[in-house]
mmCIF file of C-alpha atoms in Angstrom:
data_model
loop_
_atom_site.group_PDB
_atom_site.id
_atom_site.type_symbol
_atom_site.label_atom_id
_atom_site.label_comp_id
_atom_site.label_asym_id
_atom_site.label_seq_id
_atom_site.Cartn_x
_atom_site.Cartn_y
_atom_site.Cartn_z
ATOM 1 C CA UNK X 336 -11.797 -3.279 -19.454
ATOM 2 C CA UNK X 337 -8.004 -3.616 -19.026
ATOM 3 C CA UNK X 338 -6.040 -3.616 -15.573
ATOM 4 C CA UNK X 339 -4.417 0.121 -15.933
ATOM 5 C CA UNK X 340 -1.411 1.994 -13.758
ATOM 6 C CA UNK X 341 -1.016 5.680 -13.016
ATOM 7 C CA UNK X 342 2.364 6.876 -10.959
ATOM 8 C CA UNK X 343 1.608 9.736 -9.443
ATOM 9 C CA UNK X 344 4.621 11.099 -8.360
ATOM 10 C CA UNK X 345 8.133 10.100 -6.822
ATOM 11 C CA UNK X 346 10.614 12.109 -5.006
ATOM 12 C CA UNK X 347 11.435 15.043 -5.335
ATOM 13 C CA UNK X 348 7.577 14.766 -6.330
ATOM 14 C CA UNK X 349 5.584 14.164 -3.898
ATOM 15 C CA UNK X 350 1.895 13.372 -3.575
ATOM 16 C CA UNK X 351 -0.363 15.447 -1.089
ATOM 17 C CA UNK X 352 -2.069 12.580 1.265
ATOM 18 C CA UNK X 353 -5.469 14.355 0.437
ATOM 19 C CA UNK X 354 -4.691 14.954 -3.166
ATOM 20 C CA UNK X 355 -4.218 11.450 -3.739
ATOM 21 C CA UNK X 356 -7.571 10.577 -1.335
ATOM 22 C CA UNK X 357 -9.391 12.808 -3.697
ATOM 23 C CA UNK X 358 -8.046 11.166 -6.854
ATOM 24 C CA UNK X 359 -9.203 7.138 -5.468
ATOM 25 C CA UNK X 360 -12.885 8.528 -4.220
ATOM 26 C CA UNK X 361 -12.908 10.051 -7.934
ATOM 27 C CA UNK X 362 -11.245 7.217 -9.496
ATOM 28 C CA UNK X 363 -13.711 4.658 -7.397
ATOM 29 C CA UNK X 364 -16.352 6.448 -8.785
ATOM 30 C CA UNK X 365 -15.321 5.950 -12.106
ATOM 31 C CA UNK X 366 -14.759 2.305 -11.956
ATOM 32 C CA UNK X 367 -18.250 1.880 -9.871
ATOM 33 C CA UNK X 368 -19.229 3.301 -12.898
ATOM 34 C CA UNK X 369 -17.848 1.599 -15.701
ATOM 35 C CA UNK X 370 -15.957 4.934 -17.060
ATOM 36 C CA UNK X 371 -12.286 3.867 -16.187
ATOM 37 C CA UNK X 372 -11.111 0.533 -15.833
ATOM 38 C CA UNK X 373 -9.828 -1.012 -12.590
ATOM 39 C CA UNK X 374 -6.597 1.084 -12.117
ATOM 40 C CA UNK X 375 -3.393 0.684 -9.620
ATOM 41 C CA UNK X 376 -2.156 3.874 -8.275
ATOM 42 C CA UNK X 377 1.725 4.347 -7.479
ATOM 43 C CA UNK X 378 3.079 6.792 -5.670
ATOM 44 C CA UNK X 379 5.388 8.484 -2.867
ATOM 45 C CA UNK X 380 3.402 10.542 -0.124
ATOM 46 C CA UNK X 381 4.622 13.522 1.755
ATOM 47 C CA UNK X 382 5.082 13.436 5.260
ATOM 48 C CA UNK X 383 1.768 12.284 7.396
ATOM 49 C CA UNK X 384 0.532 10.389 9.713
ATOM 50 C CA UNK X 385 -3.076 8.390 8.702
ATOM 51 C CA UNK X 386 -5.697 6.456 10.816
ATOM 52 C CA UNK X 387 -7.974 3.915 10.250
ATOM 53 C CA UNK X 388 -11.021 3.231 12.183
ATOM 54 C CA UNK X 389 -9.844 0.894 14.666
ATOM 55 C CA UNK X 390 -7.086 3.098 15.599
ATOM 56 C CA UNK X 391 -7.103 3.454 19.559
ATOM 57 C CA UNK X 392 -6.329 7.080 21.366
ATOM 58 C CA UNK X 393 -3.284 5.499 23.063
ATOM 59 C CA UNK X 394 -1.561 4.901 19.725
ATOM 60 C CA UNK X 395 -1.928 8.559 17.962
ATOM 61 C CA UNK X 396 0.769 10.729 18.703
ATOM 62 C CA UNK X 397 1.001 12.282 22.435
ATOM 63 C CA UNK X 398 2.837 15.965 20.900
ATOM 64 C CA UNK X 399 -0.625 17.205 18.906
ATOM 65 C CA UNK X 400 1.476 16.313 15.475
ATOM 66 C CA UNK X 401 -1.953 15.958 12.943
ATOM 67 C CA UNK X 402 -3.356 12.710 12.007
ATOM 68 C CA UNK X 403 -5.930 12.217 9.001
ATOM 69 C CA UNK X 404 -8.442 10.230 10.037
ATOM 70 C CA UNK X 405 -9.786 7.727 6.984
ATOM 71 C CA UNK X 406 -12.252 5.003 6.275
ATOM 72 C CA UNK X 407 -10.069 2.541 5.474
ATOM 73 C CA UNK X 408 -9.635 -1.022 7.529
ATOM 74 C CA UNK X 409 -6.596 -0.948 10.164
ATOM 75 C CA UNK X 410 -5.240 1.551 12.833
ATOM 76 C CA UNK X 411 -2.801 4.281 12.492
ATOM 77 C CA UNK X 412 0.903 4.229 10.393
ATOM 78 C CA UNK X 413 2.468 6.569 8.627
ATOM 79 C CA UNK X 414 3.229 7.647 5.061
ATOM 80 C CA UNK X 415 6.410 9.925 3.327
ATOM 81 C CA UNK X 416 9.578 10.229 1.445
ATOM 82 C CA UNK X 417 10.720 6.704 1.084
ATOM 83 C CA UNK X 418 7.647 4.777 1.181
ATOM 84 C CA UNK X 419 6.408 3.251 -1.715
ATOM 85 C CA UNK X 420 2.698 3.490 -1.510
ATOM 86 C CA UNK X 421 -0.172 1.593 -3.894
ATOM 87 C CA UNK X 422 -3.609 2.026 -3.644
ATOM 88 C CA UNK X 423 -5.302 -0.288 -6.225
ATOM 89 C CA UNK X 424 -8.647 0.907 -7.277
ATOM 90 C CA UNK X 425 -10.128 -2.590 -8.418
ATOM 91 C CA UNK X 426 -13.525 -3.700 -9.435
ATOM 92 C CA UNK X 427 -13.829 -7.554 -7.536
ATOM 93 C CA UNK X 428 -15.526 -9.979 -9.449
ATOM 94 C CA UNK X 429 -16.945 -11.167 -6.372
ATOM 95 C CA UNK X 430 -17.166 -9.420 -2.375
ATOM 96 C CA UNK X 431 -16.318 -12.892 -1.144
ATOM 97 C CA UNK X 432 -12.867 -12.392 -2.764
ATOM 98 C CA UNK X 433 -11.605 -9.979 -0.148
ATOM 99 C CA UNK X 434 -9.332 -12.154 2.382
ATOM 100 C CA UNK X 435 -8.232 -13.850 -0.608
ATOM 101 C CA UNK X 436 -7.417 -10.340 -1.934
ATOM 102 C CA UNK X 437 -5.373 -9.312 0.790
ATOM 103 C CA UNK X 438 -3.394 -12.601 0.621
ATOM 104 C CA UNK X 439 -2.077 -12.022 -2.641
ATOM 105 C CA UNK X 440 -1.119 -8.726 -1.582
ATOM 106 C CA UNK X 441 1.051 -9.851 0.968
ATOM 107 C CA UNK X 442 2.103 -12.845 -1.094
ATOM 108 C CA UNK X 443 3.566 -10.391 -4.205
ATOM 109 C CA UNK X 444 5.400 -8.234 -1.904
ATOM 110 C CA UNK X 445 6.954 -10.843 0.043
ATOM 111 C CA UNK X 446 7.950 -12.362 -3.646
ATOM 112 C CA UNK X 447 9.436 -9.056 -4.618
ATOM 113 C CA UNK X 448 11.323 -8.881 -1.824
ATOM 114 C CA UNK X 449 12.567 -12.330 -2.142
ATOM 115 C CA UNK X 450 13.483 -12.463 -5.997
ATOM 116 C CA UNK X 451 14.731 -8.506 -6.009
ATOM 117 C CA UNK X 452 16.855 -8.104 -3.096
ATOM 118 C CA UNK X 453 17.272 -11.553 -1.338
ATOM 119 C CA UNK X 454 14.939 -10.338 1.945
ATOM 120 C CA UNK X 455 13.448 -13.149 3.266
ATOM 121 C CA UNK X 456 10.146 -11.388 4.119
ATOM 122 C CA UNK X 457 6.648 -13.371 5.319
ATOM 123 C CA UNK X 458 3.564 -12.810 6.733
ATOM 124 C CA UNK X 459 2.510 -13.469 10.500
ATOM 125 C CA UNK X 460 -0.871 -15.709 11.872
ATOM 126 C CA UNK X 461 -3.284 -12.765 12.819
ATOM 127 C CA UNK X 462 -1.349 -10.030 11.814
ATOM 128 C CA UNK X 463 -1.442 -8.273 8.282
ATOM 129 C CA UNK X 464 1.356 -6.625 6.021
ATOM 130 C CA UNK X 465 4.713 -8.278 5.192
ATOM 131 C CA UNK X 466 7.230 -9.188 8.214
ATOM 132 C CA UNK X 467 10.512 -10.263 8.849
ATOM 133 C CA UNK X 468 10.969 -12.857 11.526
ATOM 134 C CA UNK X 469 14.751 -13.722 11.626
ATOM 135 C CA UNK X 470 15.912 -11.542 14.867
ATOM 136 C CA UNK X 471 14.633 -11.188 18.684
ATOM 137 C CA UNK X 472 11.320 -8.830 17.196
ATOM 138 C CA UNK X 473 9.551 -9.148 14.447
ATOM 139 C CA UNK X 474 9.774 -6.053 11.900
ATOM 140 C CA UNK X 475 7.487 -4.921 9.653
ATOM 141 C CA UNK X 476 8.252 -3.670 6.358
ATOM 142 C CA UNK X 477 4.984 -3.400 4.700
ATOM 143 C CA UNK X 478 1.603 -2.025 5.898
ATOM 144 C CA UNK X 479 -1.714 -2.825 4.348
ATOM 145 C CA UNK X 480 -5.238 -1.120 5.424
ATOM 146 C CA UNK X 481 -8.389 -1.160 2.811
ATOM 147 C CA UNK X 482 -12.142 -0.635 1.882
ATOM 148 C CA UNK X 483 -13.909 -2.828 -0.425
ATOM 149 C CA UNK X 484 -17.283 -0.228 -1.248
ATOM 150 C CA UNK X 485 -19.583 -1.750 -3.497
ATOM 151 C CA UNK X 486 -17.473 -4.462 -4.712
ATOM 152 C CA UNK X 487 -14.251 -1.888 -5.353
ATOM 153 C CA UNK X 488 -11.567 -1.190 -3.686
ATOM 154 C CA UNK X 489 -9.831 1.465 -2.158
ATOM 155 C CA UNK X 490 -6.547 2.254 -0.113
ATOM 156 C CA UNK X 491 -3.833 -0.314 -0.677
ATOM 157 C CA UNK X 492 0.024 -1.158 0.732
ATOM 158 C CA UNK X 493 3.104 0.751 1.492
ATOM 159 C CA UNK X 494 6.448 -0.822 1.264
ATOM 160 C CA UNK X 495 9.163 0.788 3.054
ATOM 161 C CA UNK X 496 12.123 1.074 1.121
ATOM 162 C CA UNK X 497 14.616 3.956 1.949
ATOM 163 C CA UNK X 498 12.418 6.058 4.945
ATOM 164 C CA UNK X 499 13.271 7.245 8.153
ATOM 165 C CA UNK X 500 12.116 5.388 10.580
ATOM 166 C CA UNK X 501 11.975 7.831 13.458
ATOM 167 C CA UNK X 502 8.419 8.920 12.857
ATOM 168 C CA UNK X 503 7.090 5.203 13.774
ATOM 169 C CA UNK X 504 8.753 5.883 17.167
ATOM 170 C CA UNK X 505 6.059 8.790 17.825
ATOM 171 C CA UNK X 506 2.953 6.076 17.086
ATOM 172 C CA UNK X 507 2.679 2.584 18.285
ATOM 173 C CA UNK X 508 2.080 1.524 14.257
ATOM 174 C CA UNK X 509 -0.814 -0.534 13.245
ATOM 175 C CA UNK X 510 -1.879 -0.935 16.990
ATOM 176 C CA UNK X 511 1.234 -3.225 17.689
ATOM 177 C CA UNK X 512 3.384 -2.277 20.466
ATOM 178 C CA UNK X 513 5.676 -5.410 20.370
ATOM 179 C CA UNK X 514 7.047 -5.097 17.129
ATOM 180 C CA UNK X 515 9.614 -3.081 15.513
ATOM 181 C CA UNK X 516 9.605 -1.920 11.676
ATOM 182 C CA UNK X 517 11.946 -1.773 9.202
ATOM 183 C CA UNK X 518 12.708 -0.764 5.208
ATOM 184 C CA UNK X 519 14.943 -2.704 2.256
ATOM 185 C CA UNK X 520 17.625 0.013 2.867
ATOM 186 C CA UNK X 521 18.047 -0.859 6.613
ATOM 187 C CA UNK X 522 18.263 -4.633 6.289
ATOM 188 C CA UNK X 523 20.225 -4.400 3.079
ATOM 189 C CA UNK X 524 23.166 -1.500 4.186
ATOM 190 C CA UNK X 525 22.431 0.387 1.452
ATOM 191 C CA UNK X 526 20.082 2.822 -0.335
ATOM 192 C CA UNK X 527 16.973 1.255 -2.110
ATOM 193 C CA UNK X 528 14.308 4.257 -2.774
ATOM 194 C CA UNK X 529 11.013 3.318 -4.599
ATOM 195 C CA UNK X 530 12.263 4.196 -7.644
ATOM 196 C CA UNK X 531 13.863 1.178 -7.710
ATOM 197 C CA UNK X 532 11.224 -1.283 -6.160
ATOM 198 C CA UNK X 533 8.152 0.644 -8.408
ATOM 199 C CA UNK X 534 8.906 -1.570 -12.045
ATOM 200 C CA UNK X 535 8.758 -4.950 -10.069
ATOM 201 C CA UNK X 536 6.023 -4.362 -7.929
ATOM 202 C CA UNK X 537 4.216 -2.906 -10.802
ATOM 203 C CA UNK X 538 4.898 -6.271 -12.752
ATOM 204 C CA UNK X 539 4.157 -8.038 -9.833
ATOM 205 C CA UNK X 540 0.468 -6.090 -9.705
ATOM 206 C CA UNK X 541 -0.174 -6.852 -13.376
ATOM 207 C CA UNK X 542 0.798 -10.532 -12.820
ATOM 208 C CA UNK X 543 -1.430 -11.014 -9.406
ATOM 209 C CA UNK X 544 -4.658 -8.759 -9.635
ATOM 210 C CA UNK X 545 -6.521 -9.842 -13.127
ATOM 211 C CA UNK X 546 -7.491 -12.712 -10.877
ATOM 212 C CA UNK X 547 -10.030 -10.563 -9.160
ATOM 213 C CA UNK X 548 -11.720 -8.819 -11.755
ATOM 214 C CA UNK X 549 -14.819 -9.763 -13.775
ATOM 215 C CA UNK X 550 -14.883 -12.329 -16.235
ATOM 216 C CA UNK X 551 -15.486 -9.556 -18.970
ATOM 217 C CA UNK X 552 -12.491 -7.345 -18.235
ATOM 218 C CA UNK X 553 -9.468 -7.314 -20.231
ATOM 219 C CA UNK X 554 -6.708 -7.138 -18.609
ATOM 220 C CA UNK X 555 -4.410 -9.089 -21.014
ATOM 221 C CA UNK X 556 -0.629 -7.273 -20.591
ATOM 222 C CA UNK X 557 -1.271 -5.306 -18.304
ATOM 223 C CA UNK X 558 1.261 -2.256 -18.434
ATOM 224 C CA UNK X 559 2.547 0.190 -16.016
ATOM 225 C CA UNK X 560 1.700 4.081 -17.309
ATOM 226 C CA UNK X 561 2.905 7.483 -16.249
ATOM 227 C CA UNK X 562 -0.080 9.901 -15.483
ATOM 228 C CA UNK X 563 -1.057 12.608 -13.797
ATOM 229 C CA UNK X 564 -3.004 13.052 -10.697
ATOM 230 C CA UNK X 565 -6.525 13.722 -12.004
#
């Protein structure tokens, strides 16, 4: 099997929070299966606001706006116009490879970052995503919550790159209340939407992630592919 890519949709089109949850239980069924190979998923939500199971009453939003409670690792954040968001759907050649997993993650983003648009990003002891450290608070430009079910994963990363920020300031995001976030466009001055970030964090995918699948998968050249939600 190869290491594949789907983009869902950018803006203007964007990609239903429960469309897209449909489309990784489907696609995680197929590569449980051995129908479709391990695939990356890229894509731009619409507005909402998602929580995952260690998310605490105090940090959901006090005005009744709707949260989406889901089974993925982490507590709540949000997702929308701006945000690139990838969800790889990966078969792991082992279970045991899971922090290691997450690591590289981080470690491709912060690279991206880095080598794209000179933002010296890193990660923090005991706290995941990607964070920048230079100013009086921490701010954190890149969330990551997942499942691993049955040795495959589900649910992914979102990089901010040209969002609002305003609806973090209705949450306390991820749980952490002494932290600020952030996107490329803020700490750059100017406009960087994920249509700009998507090629090399798609190369960056197809670099990192054929570490973690199965001896028998192909995933020589990997290469990024439109297609539809399905």
């Amino acid at each position: 099997m190869e290491l594949a890519f789907r983009r869902l949709g950018l803006s203007p089109d964007l990609v239903d929070y429960g469309e897209a949850l449909d489309a990784q239980r489907r696609l995680h069924a197929d590569v449980l299966a051995g129908h479709s190979p391990s695939t990356v998923l890229l894509l731009e939500h619409a507005d909402v606001y998602t929580a995952g199971r260690r998310t605490a009453d105090g940090d959901r939003p006090q005005d009744g706006t709707p949260v989406v409670d889901v089974d993925r690792g982490g507590e709540i954040t949000w997702h929308g116009r701006g945000q690139l968001v990838g969800y790889p759907i990966i078969r792991l050649a082992e279970r045991a490879m899971v922090k290691q997993y997450v690591a590289v993650l981080e470690s491709l983003l912060v690279r991206v970052l880095d080598e794209q648009f000179g933002i010296a990003a890193t990660t923090v002891e005991g706290r995941s995503g990607v964070w920048l450290t230079d100013g009086p608070r921490d701010r954190k430009i890149a969330a990551i919550g997942l499942r691993v079910h049955q040795g495959v994963t589900l649910h992914g990363f979102a990089l901010n790159c040209s969002n609002d920020l305003a609806p973090f300031e209705n949450i306390v995001p991820c749980g952490i209340s002494d932290a600020d976030t952030t996107t490329i466009s803020a700490e750059l001055g100017r406009t960087v939407t994920p249509a700009d970030v998507i090629d090399p964090v798609a190369e960056a995918l197809a670099e990192e992630l054929p570490q973690f699948l199965p001896a028998d998968a192909d995933a020589a050249s990997p290469r990024p592919t439109e297609g539809a939600l399905q």
